[in-house]
Short mmCIF file of C-alpha atoms in Angstrom, two decimals:
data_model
loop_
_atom_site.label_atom_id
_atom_site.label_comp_id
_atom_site.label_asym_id
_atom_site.label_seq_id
_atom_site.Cartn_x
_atom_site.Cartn_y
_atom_site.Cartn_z
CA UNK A 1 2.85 -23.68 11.63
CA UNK A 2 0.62 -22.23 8.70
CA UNK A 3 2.77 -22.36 5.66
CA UNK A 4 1.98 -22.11 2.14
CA UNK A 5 4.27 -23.21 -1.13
CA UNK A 6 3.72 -22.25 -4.74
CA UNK A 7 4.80 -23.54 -7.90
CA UNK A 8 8.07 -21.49 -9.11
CA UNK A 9 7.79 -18.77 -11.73
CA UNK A 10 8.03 -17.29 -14.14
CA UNK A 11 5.65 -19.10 -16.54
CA UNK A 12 5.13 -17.89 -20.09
CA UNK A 13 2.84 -19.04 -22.49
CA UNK A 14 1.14 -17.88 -25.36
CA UNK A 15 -2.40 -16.37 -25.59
CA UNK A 16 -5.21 -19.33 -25.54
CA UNK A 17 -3.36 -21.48 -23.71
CA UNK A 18 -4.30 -23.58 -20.57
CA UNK A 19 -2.88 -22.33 -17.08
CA UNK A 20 -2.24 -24.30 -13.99
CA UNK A 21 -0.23 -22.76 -11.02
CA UNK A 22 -0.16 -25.14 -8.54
CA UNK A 23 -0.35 -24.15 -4.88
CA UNK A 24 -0.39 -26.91 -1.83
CA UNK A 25 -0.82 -25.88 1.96
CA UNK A 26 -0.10 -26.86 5.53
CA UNK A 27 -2.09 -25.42 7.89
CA UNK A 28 -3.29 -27.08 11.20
CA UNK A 29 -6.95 -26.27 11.95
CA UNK A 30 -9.44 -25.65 8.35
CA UNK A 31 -8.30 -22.33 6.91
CA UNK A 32 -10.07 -20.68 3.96
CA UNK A 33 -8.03 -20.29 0.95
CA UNK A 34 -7.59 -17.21 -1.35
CA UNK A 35 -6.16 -16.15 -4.83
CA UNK A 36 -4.78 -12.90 -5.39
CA UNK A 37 -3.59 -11.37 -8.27
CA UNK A 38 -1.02 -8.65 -8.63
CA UNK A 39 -0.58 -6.45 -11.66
CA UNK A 40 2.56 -4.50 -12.07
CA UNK A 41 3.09 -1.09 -9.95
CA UNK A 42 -0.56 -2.05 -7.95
CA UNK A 43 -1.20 -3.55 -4.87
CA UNK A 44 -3.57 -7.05 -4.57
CA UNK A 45 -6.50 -7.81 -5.97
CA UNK A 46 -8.83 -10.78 -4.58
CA UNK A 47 -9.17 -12.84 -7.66
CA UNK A 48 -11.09 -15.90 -5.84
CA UNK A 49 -11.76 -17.80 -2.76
CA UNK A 50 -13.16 -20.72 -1.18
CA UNK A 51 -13.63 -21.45 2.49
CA UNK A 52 -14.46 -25.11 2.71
CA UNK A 53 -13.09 -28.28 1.23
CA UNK A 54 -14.58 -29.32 -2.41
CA UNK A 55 -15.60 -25.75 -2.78
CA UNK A 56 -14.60 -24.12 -6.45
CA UNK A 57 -13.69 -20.58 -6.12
CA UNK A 58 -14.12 -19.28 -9.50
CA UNK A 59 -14.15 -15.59 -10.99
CA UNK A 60 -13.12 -14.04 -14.73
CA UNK A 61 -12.39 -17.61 -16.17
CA UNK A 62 -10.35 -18.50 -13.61
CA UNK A 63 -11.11 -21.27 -11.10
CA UNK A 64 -9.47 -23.27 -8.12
CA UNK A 65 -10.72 -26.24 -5.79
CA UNK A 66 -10.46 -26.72 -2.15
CA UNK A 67 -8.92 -29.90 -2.03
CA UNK A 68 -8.82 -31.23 1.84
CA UNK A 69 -7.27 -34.72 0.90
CA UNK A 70 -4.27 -33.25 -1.34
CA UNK A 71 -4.18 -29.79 0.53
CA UNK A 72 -3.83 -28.16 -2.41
CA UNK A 73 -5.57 -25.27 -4.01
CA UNK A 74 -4.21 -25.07 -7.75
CA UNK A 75 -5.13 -22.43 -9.59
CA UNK A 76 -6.51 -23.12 -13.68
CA UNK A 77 -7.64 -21.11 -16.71
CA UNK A 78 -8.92 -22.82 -19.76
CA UNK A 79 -7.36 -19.91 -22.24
CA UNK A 80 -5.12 -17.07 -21.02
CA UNK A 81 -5.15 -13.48 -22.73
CA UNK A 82 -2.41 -11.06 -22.37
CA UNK A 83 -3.86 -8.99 -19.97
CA UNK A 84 -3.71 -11.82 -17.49
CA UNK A 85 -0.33 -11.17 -17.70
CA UNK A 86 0.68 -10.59 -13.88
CA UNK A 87 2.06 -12.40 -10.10
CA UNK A 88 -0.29 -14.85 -8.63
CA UNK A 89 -0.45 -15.40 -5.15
CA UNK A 90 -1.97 -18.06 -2.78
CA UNK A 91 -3.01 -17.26 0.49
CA UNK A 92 -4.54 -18.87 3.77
CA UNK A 93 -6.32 -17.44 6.43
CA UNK A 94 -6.82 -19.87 9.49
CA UNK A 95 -9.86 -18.47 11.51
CA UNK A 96 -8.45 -20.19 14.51
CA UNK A 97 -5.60 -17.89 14.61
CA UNK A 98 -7.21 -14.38 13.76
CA UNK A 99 -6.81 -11.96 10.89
CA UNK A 100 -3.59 -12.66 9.27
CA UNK A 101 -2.87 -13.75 5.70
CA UNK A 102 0.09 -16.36 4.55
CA UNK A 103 0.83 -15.79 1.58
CA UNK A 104 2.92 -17.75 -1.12
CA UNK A 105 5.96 -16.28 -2.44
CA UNK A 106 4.15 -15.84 -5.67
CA UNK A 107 3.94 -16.98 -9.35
CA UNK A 108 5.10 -14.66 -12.48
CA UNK A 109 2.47 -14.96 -15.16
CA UNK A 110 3.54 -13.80 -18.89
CA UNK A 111 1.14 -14.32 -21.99
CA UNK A 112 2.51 -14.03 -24.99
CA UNK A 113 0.63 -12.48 -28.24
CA UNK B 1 -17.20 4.29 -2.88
CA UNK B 2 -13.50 4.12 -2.27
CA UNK B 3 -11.29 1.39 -1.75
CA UNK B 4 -8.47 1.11 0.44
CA UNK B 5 -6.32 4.22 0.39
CA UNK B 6 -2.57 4.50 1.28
CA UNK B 7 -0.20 7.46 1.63
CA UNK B 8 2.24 8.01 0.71
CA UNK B 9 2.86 6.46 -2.79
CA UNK B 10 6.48 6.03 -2.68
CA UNK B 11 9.40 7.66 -0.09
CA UNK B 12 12.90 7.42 0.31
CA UNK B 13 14.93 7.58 3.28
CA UNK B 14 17.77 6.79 4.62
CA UNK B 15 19.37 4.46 7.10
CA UNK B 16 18.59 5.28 10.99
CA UNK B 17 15.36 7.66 9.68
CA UNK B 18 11.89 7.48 11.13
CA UNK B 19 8.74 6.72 8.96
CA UNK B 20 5.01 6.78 9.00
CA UNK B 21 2.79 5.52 6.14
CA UNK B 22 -0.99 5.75 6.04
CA UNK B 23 -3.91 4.29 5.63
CA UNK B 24 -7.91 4.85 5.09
CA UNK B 25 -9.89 1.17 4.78
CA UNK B 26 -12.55 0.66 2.95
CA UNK B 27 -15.68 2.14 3.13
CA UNK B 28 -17.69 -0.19 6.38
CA UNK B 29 -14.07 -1.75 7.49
CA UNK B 30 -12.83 -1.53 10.73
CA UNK B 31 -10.24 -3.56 10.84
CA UNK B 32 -6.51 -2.68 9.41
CA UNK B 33 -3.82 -5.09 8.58
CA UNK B 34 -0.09 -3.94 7.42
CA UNK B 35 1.61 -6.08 5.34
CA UNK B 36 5.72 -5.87 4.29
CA UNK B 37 6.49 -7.30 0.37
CA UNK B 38 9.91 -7.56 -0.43
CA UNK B 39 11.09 -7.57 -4.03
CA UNK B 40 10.08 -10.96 -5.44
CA UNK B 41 8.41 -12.11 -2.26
CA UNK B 42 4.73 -12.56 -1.12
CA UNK B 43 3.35 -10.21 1.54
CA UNK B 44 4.30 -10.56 5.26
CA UNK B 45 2.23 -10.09 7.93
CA UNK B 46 3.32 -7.28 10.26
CA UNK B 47 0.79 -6.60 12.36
CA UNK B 48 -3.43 -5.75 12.60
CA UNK B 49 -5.52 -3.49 14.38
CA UNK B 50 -9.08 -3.11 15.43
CA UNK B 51 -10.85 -1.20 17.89
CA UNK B 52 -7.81 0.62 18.46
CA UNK B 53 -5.50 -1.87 19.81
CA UNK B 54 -3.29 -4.26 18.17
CA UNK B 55 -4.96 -7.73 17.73
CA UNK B 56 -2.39 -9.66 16.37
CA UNK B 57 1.17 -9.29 15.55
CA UNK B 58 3.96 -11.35 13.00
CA UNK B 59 7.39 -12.09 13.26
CA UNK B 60 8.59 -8.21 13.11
CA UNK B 61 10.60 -6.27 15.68
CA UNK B 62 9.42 -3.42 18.05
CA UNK B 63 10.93 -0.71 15.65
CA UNK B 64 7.81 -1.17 13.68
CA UNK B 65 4.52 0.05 15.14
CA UNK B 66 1.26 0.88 14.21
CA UNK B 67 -1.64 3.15 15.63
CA UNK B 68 -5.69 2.59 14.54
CA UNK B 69 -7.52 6.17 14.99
CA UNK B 70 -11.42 6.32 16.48
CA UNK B 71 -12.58 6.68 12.22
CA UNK B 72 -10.55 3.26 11.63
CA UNK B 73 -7.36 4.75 9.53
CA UNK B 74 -4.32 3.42 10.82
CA UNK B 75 -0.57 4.66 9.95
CA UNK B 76 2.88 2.22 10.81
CA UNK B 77 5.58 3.52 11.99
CA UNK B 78 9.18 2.34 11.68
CA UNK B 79 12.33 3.63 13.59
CA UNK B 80 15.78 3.29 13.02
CA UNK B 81 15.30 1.98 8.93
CA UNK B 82 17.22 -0.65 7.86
CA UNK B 83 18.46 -1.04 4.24
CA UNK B 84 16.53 -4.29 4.78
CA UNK B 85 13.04 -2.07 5.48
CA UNK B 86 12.81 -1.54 1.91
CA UNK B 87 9.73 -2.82 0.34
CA UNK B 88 6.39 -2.53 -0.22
CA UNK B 89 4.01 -1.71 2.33
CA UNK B 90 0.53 -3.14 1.89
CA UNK B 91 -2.62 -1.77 4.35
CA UNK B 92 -5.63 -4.21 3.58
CA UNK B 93 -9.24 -3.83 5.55
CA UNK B 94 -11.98 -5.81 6.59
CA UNK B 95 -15.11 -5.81 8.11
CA UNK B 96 -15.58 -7.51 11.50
CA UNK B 97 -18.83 -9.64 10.88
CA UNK B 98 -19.50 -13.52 10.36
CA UNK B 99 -17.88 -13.36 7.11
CA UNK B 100 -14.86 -11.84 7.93
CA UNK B 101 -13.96 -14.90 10.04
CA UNK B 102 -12.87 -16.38 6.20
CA UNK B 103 -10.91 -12.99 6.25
CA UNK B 104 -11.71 -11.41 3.29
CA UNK B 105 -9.00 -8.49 3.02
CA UNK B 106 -9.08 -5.87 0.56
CA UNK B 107 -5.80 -4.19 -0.08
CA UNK B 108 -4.42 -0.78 -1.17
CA UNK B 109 -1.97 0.26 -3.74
CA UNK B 110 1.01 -0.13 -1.10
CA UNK B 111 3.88 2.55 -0.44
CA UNK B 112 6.98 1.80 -1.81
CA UNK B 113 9.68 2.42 0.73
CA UNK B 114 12.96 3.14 -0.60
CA UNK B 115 16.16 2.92 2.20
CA UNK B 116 19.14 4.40 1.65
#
């Protein structure tokens, strides 16, 4: 089935630093792929998404690639600020098998001053 | 315009209880998806509704169960809580066009189920 496996948290760095959470996929048919970000106490946020292979999701610095070959989708940020201080997840959506979401157990994201 | 809306915020309860949560969808969605988080886990998929009916379901038993009304709100239900029900519960929406085939849900706050 549909699975999908992020890299272990938490990750700390300090502010201006570069960010990579890696995220690879299995998925049988050619889902779309979708980072969400959740800040504490709130529910998800859509933070980018890309529903083809070599497409670059990108939105408030942050950016990810559909890569079809590796079947990943690894999230990056050139320099991280405090306030992106929060869980990352990565989710698929296979159209081929309706609505639902698979989500990633999640990545813990803390920027240090 | 408002987002996704859920009700309540948080609610504790205890073991063998009955529960309904809530929620409005977005402004243009019909369809409603529920969603379980654990503590330190990504979201489940419970179950999703549109037109009324259930579309699709997850891996959950039949003590949890949902309901879509004719203006698109939905509310799950769960009988006979678990300690193991606790967790948050996410509602997300989504509009049933072209684009929603790349399932672009928008979620709500949650409700934070507490079982005692």
């Amino acid at each position: 089935g549909n699975s999908v496996t992020q890299m272990e948290g938490p990750v700390t760095l300090s502010e201006e630093a570069f960010l990579t959470i890696n995220c690879t996929y299995t998925a049988t048919g050619y889902p779309s792929l979708f980072w969400y970000v959740q800040y504490p106490g709130e529910g998800l946020q859509l933070l980018l998404k890309a529903t083809k292979a070599d497409d670059k999701g990108s939105n408030k610095g942050f950016e990810a690639t559909y890569r079809k070959e590796t079947t990943s989708f690894h999230l990056e940020k050139g320099s991280v600020q405090v306030s992106d201080s929060a869980v990352y997840f990565c989710a698929l959506s296979d159209p081929n098998q309706g609505g639902k979401l698979i989500f990633g157990q999640g990545t813990e994201l803390s920027v240090k001053p | 315009d408002a987002g996704v809306t859920q009700s309540p915020t948080h609610l504790i309860k205890t073991r063998g209880q009955q529960v309904t949560l809530r929620c409005s969808p977005k402004s243009g969605h019909d369809t409603v998806s529920w969603y379980q988080q654990a503590l330190g886990q990504g979201p489940q998929f419970i179950f999703q509704y549109y037109e009324e009916e259930e579309r699709q379901r997850g891996n959950f038993p039949d003590r949890f169960s949902g309901h879509q009304f004719p203006n698109y709100s939905s509310e799950l239900n769960v009988n006979a809580l678990l300690l193991g029900d606790s967790a948050l519960y996410l509602c997300a929406s989504s509009p049933t066009t072209q684009a929603s085939l790349y399932n672009e849900q928008f979620f709500g706050p949650g409700t934070r189920l507490t079982v005692l």
